[in-house]
Short mmCIF file of C-alpha atoms in Angstrom, two decimals:
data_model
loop_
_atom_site.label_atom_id
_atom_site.label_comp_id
_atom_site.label_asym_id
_atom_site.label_seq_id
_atom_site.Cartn_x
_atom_site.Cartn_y
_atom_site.Cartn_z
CA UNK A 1 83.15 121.53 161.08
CA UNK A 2 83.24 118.32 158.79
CA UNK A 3 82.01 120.63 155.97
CA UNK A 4 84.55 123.39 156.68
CA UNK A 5 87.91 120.50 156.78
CA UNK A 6 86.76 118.72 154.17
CA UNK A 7 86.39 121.78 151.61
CA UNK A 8 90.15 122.77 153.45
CA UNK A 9 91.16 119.50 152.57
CA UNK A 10 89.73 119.34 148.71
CA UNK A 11 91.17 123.40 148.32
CA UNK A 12 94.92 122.23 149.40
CA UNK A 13 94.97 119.03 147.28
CA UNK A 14 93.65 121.59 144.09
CA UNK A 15 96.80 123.70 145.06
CA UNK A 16 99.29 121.24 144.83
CA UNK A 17 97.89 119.96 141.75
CA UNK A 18 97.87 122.56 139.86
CA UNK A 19 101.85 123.51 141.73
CA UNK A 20 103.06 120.24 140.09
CA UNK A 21 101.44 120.69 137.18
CA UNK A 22 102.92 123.94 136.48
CA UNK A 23 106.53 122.46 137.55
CA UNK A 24 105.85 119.77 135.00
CA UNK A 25 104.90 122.46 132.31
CA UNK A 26 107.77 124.25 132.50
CA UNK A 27 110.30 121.66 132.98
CA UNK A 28 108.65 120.47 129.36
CA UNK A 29 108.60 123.87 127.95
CA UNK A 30 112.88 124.29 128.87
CA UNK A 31 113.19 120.85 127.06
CA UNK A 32 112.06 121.99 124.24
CA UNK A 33 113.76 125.24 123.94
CA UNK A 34 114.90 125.98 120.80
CA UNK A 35 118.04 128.70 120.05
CA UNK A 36 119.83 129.09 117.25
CA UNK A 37 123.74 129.37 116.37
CA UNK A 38 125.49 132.90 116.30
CA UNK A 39 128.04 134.28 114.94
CA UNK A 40 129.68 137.12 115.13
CA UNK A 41 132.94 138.69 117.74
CA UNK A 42 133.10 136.60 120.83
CA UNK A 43 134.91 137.95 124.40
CA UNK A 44 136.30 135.69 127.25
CA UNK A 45 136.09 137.65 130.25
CA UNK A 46 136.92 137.11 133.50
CA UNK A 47 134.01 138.79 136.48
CA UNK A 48 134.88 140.17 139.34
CA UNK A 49 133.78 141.90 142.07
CA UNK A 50 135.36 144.94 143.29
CA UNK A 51 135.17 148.16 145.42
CA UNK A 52 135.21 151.73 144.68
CA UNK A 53 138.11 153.99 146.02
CA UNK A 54 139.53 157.21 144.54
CA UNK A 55 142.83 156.98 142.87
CA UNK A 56 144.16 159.76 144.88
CA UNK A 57 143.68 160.93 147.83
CA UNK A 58 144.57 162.99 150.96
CA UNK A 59 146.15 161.48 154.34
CA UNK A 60 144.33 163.05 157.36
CA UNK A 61 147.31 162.09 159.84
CA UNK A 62 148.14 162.74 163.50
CA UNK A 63 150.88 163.83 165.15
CA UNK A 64 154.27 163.31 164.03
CA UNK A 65 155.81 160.82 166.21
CA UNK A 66 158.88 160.25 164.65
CA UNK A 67 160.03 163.53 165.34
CA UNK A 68 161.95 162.92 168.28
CA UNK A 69 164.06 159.76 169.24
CA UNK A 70 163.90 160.55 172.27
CA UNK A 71 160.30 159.96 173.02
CA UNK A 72 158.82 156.31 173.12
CA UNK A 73 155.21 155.67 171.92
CA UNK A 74 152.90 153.27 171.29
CA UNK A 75 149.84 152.83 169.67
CA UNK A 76 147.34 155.71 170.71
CA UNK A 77 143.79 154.76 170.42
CA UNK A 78 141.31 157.20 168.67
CA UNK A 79 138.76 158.60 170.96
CA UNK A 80 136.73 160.72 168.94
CA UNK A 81 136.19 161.44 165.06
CA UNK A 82 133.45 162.54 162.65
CA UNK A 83 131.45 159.71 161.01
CA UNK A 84 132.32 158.51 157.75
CA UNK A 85 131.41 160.49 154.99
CA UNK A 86 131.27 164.05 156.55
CA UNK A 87 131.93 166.54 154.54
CA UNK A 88 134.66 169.10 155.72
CA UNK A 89 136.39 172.21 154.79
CA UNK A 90 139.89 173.13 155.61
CA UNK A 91 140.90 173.34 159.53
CA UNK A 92 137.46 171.68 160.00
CA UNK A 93 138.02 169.09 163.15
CA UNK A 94 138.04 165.73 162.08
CA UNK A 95 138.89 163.22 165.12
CA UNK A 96 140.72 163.78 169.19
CA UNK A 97 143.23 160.96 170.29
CA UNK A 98 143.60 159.53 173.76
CA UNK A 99 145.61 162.07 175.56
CA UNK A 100 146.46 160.16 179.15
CA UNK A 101 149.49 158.76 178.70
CA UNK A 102 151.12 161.80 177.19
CA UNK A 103 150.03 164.04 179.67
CA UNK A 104 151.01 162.16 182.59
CA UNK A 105 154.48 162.08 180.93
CA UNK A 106 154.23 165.65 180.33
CA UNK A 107 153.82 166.49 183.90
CA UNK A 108 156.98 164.38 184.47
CA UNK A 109 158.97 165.91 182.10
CA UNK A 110 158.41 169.43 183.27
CA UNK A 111 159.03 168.52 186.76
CA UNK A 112 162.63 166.70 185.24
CA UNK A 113 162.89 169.90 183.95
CA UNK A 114 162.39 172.26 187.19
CA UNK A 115 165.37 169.71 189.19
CA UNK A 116 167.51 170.32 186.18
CA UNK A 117 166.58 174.01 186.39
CA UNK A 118 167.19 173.99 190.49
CA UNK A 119 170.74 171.93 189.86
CA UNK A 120 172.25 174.15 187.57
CA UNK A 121 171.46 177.52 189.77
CA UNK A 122 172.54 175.30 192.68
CA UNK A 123 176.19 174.15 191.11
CA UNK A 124 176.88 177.85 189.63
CA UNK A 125 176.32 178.97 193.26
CA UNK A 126 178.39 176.63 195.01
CA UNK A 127 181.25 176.91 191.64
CA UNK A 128 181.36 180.86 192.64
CA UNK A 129 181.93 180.22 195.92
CA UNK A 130 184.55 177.94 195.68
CA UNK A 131 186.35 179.76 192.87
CA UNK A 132 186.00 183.09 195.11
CA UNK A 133 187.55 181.24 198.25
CA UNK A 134 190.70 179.49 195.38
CA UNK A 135 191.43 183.05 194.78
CA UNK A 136 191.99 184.79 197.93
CA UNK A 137 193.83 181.52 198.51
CA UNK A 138 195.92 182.31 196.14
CA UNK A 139 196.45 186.02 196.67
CA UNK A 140 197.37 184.93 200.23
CA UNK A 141 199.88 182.68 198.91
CA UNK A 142 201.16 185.59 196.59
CA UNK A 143 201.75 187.58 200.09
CA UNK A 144 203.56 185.02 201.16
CA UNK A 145 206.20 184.79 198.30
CA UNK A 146 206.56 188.71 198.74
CA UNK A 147 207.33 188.34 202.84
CA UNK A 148 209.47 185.78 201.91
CA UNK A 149 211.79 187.53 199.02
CA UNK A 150 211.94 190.21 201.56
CA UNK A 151 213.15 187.85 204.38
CA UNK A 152 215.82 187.08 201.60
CA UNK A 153 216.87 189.98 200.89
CA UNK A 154 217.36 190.81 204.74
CA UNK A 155 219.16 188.15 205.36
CA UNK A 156 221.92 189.00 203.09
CA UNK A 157 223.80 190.03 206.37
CA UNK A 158 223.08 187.35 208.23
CA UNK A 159 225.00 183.73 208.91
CA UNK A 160 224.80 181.44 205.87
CA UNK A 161 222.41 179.01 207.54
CA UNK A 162 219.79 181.80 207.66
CA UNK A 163 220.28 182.81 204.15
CA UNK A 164 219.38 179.36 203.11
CA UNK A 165 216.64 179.10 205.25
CA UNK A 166 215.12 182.03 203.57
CA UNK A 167 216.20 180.71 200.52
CA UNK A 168 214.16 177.49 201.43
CA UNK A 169 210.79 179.47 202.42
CA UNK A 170 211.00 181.25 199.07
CA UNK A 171 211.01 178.45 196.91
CA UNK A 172 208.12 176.55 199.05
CA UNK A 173 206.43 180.00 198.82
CA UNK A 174 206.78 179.90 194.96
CA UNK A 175 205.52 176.40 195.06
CA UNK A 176 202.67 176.91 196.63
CA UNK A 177 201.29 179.52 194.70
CA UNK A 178 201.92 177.22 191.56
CA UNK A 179 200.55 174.66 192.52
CA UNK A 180 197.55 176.91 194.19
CA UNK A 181 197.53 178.36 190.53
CA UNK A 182 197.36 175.07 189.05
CA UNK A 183 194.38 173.96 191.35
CA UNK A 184 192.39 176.81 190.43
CA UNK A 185 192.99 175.86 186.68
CA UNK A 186 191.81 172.31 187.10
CA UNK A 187 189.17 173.39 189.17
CA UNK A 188 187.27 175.84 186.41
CA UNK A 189 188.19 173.47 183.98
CA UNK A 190 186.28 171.01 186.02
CA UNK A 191 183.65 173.53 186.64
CA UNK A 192 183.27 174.26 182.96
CA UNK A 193 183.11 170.76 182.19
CA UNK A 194 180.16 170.09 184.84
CA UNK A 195 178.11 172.83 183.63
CA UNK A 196 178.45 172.20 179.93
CA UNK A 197 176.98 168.75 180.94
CA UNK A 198 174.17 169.89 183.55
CA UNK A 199 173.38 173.06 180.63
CA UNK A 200 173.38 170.07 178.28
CA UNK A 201 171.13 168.13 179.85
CA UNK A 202 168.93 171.22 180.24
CA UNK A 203 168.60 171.47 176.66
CA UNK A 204 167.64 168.13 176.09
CA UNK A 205 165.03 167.91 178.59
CA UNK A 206 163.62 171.23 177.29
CA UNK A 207 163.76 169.72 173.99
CA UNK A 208 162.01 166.78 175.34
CA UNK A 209 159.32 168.99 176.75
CA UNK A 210 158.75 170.94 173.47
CA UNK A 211 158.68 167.31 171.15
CA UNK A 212 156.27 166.09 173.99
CA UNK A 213 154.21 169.73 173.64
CA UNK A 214 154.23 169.93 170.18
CA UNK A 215 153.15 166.22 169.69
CA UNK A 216 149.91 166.86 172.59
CA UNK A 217 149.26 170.09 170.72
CA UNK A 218 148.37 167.42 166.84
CA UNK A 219 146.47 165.42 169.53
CA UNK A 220 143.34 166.73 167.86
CA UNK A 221 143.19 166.72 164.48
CA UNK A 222 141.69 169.06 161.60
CA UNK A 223 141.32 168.86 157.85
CA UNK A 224 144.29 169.75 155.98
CA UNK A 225 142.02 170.40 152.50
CA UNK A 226 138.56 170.14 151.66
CA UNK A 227 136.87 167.04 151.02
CA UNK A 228 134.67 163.92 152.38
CA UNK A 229 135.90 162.12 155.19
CA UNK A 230 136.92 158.15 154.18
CA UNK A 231 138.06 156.16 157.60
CA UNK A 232 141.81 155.03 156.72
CA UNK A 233 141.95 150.88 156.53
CA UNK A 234 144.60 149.41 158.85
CA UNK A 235 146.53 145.98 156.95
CA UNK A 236 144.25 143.68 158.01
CA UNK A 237 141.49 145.92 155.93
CA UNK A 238 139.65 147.02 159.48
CA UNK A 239 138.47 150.39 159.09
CA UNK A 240 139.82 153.04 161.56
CA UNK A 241 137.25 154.57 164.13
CA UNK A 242 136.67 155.21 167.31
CA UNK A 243 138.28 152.96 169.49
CA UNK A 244 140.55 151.82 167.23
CA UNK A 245 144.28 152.55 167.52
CA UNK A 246 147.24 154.40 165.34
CA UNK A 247 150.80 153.68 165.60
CA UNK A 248 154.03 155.92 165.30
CA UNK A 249 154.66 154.40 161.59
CA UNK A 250 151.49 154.34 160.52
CA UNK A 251 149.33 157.38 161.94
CA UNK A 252 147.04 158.45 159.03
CA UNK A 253 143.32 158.64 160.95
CA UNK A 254 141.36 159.18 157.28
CA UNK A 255 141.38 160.37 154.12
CA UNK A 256 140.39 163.14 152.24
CA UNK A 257 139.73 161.17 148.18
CA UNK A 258 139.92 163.03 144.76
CA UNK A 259 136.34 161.81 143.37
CA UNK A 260 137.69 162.70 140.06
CA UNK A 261 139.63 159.84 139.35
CA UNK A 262 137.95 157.00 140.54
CA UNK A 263 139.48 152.98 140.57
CA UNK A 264 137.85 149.97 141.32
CA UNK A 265 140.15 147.67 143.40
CA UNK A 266 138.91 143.48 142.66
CA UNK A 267 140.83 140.54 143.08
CA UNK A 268 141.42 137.75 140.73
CA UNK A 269 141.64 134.21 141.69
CA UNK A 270 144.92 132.38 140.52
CA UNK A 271 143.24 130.41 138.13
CA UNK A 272 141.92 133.05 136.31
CA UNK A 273 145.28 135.97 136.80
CA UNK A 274 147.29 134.62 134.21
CA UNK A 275 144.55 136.12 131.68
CA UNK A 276 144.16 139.63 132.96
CA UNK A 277 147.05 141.95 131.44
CA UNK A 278 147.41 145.67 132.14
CA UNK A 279 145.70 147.73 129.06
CA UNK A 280 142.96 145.33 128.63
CA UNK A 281 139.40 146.65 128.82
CA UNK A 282 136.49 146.33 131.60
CA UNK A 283 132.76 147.00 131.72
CA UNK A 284 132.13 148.29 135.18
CA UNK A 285 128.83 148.11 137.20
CA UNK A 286 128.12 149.56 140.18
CA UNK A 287 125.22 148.00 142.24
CA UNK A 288 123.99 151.29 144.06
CA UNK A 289 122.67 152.21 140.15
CA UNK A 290 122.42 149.15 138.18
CA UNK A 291 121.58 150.98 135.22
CA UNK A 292 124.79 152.65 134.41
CA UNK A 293 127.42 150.87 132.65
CA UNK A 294 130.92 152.48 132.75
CA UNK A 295 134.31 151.91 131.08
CA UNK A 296 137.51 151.32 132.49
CA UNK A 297 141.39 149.57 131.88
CA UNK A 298 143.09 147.17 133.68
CA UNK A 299 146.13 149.88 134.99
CA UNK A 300 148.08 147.43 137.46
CA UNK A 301 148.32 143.42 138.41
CA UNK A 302 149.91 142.11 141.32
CA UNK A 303 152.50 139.60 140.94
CA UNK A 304 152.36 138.05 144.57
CA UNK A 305 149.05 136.58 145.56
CA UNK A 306 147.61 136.87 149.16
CA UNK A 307 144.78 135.37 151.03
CA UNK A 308 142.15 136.90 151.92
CA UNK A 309 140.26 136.30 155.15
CA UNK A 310 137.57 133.28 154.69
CA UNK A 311 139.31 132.02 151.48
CA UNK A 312 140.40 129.01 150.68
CA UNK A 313 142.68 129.84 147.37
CA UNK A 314 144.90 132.39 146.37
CA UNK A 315 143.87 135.57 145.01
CA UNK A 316 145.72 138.62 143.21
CA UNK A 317 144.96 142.24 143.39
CA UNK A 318 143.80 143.81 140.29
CA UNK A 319 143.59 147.68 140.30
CA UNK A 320 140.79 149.00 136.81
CA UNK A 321 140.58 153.07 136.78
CA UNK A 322 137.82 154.24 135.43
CA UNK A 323 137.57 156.03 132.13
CA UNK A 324 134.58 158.64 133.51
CA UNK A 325 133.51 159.18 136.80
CA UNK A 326 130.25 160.97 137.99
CA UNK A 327 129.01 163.34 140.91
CA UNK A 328 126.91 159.87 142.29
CA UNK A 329 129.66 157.44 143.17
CA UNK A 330 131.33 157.11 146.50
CA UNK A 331 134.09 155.10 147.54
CA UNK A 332 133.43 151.65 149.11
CA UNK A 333 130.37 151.31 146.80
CA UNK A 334 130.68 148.09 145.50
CA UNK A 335 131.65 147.20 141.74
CA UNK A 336 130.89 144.15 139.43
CA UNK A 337 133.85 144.24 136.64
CA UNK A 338 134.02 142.32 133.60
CA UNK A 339 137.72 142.01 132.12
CA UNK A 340 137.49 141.45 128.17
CA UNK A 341 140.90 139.07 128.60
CA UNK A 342 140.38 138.13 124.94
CA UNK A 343 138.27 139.15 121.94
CA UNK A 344 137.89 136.61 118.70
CA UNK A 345 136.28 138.16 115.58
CA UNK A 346 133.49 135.77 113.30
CA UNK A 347 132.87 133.05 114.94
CA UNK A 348 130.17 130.47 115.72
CA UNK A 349 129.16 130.14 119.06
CA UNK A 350 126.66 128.79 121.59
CA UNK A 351 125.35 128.30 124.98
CA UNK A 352 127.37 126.77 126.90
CA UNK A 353 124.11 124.73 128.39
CA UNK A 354 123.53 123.02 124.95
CA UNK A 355 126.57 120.90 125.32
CA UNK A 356 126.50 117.44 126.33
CA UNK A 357 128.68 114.64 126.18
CA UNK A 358 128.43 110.66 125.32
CA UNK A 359 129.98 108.03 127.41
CA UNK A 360 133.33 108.90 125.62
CA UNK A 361 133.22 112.02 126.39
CA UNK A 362 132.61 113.27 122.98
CA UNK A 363 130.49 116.77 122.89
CA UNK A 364 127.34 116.94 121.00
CA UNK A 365 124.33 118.93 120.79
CA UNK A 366 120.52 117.77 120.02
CA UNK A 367 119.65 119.32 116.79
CA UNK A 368 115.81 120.48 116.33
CA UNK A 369 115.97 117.67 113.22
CA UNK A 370 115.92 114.93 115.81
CA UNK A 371 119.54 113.89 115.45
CA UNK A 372 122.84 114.37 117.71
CA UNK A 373 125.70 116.63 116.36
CA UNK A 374 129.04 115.83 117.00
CA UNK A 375 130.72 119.47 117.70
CA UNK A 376 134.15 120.76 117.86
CA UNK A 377 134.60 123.23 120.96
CA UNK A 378 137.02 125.90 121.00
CA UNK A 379 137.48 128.37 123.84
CA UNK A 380 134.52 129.62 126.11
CA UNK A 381 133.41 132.38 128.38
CA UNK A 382 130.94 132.13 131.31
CA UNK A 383 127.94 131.90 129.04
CA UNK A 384 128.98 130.73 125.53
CA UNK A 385 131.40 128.45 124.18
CA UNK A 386 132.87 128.25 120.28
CA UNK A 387 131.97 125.59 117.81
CA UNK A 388 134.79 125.29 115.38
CA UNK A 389 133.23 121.97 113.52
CA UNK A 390 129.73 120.71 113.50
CA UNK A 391 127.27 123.17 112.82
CA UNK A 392 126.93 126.95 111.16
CA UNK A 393 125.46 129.61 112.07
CA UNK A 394 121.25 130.21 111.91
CA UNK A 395 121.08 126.03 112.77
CA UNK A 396 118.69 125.74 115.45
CA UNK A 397 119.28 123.40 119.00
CA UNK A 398 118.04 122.25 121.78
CA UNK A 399 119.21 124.43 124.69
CA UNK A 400 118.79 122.06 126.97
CA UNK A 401 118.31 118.14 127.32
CA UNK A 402 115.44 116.99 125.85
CA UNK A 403 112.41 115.57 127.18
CA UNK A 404 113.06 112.54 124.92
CA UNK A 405 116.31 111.93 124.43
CA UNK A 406 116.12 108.46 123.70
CA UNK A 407 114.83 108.98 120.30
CA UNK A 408 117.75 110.69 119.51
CA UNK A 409 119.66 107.89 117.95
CA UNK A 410 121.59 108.99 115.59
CA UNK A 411 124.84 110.25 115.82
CA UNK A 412 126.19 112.57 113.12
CA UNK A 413 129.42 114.53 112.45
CA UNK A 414 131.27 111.08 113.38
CA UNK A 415 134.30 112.26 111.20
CA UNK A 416 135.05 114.63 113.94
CA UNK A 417 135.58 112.30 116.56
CA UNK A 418 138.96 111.92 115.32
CA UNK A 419 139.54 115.81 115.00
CA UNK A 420 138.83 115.65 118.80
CA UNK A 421 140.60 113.00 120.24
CA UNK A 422 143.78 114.48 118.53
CA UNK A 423 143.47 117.59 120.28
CA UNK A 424 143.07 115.49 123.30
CA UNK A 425 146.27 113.95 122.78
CA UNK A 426 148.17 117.15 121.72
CA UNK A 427 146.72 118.13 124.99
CA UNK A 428 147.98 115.83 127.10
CA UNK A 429 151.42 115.64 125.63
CA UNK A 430 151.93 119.27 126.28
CA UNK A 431 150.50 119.15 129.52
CA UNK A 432 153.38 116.28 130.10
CA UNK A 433 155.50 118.16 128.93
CA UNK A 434 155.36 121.43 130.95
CA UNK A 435 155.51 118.81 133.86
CA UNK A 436 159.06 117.54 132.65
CA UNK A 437 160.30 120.91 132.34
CA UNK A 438 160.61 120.93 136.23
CA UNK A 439 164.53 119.83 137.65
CA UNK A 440 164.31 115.73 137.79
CA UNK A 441 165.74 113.99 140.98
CA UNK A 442 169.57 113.03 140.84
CA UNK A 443 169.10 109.94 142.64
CA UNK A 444 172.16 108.15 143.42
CA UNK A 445 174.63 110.92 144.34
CA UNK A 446 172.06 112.42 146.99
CA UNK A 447 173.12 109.22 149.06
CA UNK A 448 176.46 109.57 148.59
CA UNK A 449 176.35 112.99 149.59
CA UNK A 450 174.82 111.86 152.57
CA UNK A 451 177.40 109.70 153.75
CA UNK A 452 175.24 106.37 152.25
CA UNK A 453 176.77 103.63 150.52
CA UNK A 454 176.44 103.83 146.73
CA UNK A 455 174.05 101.83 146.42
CA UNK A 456 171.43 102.92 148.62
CA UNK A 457 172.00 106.27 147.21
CA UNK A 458 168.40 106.12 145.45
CA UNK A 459 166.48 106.35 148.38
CA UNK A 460 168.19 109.77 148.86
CA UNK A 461 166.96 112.50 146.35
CA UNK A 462 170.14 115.48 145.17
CA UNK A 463 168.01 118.77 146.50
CA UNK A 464 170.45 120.42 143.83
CA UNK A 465 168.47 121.82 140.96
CA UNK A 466 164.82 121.26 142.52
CA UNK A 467 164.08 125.14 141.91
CA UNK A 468 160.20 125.59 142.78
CA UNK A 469 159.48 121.68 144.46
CA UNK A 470 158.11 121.44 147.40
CA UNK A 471 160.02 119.47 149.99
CA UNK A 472 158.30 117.47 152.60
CA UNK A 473 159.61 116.47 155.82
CA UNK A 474 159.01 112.99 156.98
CA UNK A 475 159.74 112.83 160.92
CA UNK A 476 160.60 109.39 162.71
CA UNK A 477 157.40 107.98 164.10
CA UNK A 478 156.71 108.97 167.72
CA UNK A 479 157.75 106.27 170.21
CA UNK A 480 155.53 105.78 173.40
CA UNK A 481 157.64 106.05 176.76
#
């Protein structure tokens, strides 16, 4: 056993020995990499990350529910559809929605509709019958104004008094069959006003049953072209399925994509938007085939940034169509896009890892002749950076720090110092002076304004002018009770 730990013991030692001596040798052989100067066109991009959709596509929607106002809905959850990617051909079924709700109301609807059916046979019933009895009231009442123009004309030989008597029961006669006649007016005017609003009702609620049938009858859906299936994303980017819900202004289930236009949707951070402009060129990746390199242009750039869930900063939404699009790709695949924001012909230009800086904060690179370079920089990408001053193309540096730098002690291309700290300054001074182009404070009058003696009326800024500031409120401290 002593034999068998100790050669455990000897074997593990060995292993880390050689481990740190193979660290060791290639920390030494990265400090003293050698690369040379190039020069030729140089491109600032700006990488991305995106995902694949088509740039036109099909809604696969439910039912219409804006068809009727007089039907209230809600979200309706999905309760069935086919997976994601399914291939379909027109009328194919493609997903079933929860059908409680509307049915229950259904079956109240058509029962509405069988009282409203029962009330209107009931109130022309009882309207013919009372009609029928107004008339013979009223040829009764004509009887009566013919017995009593007869008693009149009787009475012609009789004593005054009974002449006016039958006088008298001829004109209440004649009233009472006009006003009998009027009655029977009023009463089928009334009668034709209560059906037209019972048959009126009867329409609507048969309307109401038809919206709420032809609604129930979209409750399962089917293909309206041919095409692959794509699950519709709801605003906060969720992907509809089963379970998930629809809503009466927003009832597209899926979509049906034209894979022969083909976009990559990325977003750009706000540092970075201000480079990206519409017509500028991309190199597009996809990581499902690694291999193939496509081409595309920047076609739109959003001018309001959002913020996207787990982000700290803003980002904008950058939409690249592709130039070429193949049988292989599939939306949601994910992209890698680089945006050529800028291209500069001839220049000299180097890794951005062979920069460093002294305690002024003056770049340099170590030069393979043992001394340190004082270099100009220009603009840079994620790899390379330009050299305007210092060295030329083909001159050979260290690409990273090396393993001695101490005996680097001298420092040439000290002319340039002066190039650099001038650039600095120009710098700065338009950096302070973008910050001066924003609305100053009017102090003084914001006091008065305020009601504030004139002169306190510094400690009260004029919020006239201060276009894109920020205003924070300062509340009175809280006081303990």
């Amino acid at each position: 056993k002593k034999t068998i730990i100790i050669g455990a013991a000897v074997a593990l030692v060995a292993i880390i020995t050689l481990i740190l001596v193979s660290r060791s040798a290639r920390r030494k052989d990265l400090a003293n990499l050698y690369i040379e100067a190039q020069r030729g066109q140089f491109d600032i991009v700006v990488t991305t990350t995106g995902e694949l959709q088509a740039e036109n596509s099909t809604d696969i929607t439910g039912p219409d529910f804006t068809m009727s106002r007089r039907i209230r809905v809600m979200d309706i959850k999905i309760t069935d559809m086919v997976p994601e990617g399914t291939e379909v051909k027109e009328g194919d079924y493609i997903a079933e929605l929860d059908r409680t709700t509307f049915d229950n109301s259904l079956k109240d609807e058509l029962e509405n509709l069988a009282t409203y059916e029962t009330n209107l046979e009931v109130r022309m019933l009882d309207t013919a019958v009372s009609l029928s009895n107004l008339r013979d009231n009223i040829k009764n009442l004509r009887f009566s104004v013919e017995e009593a123009e007869i008693t009149l004309q009787e009475s012609k030989f009789e004593p005054p008094t009974t002449q006016r008597q039958a006088e008298i029961s001829l004109d209440k006669a004649h009233r009472a069959l006009d006003q009998a006649l009027r009655g029977y007016e009023l009463k089928v005017e009334q009668a034709r006003s209560d059906m037209r609003t019972i048959k009126n009702q009867l329409t609507e609620q048969r309307e109401r049953v038809a919206d709420l049938e032809k609604i129930l009858s979209g409750f399962i859906i089917y293909a309206p072209s041919d095409g692959m299936v794509i699950y519709k994303r709801d605003r906060t980017n969720a992907k509809r399925k089963i379970g998930s819900s629809i809503s009466p202004w927003d009832n597209v289930v899926a979509t049906l994509p034209d894979m022969s236009s083909m976009i990559s949707k990325t977003y750009v951070n706000e540092i970075d938007v201000s480079k990206v402009k519409v017509g500028q060129k991309v190199d597009i990746t996809v990581d499902a085939f690694p291999e193939k390199l496509y081409n595309g242009t920047v076609i739109s750039v959003a001018n309001i940034g959002e913020q996207l869930p787990n982000a700290d900063a803003k980002v904008f939404e950058v939409v690249i169509k592709l130039n070429s699009t193949e049988n292989i790709l599939r939306p949601s695949m994910t992209t890698g896009n680089k945006i050529v924001t800028k291209t500069i012909d001839d220049v000299t230009y180097i890794p951005l890892e062979s920069i460093q800086e002294t305690e002024d904060s003056i770049p340099f690179v170590y030069m393979k002749n043992r001394t340190r370079q004082v270099v100009v920089l220009g603009e840079s990408n994620e790899n390379n950076i330009i050299v305007e001053e210092g060295i030329e193309p083909g001159d050979q540096i260290y690409l990273n720090t090396p393993e001695d730098p101490e005996k680097f002690s001298k420092l040439s291309g000290e002319e340039l110092i002066e190039t650099i700290k001038e650039r600095e300054r120009i710098r700065l001074e338009e950096e302070k002076k973008r910050a001066n182009e924003i609305p100053q404070q009017n102090f003084g009058r914001g006091g008065e304004m305020m009601g504030m003696p004139p002169g306190m009326g510094g400690e009260f800024p004029d919020m006239r002018g201060m276009q894109g500031l920020s205003l924070i409120h300062i509340s009175e401290p809280t006081r303990p009770y």
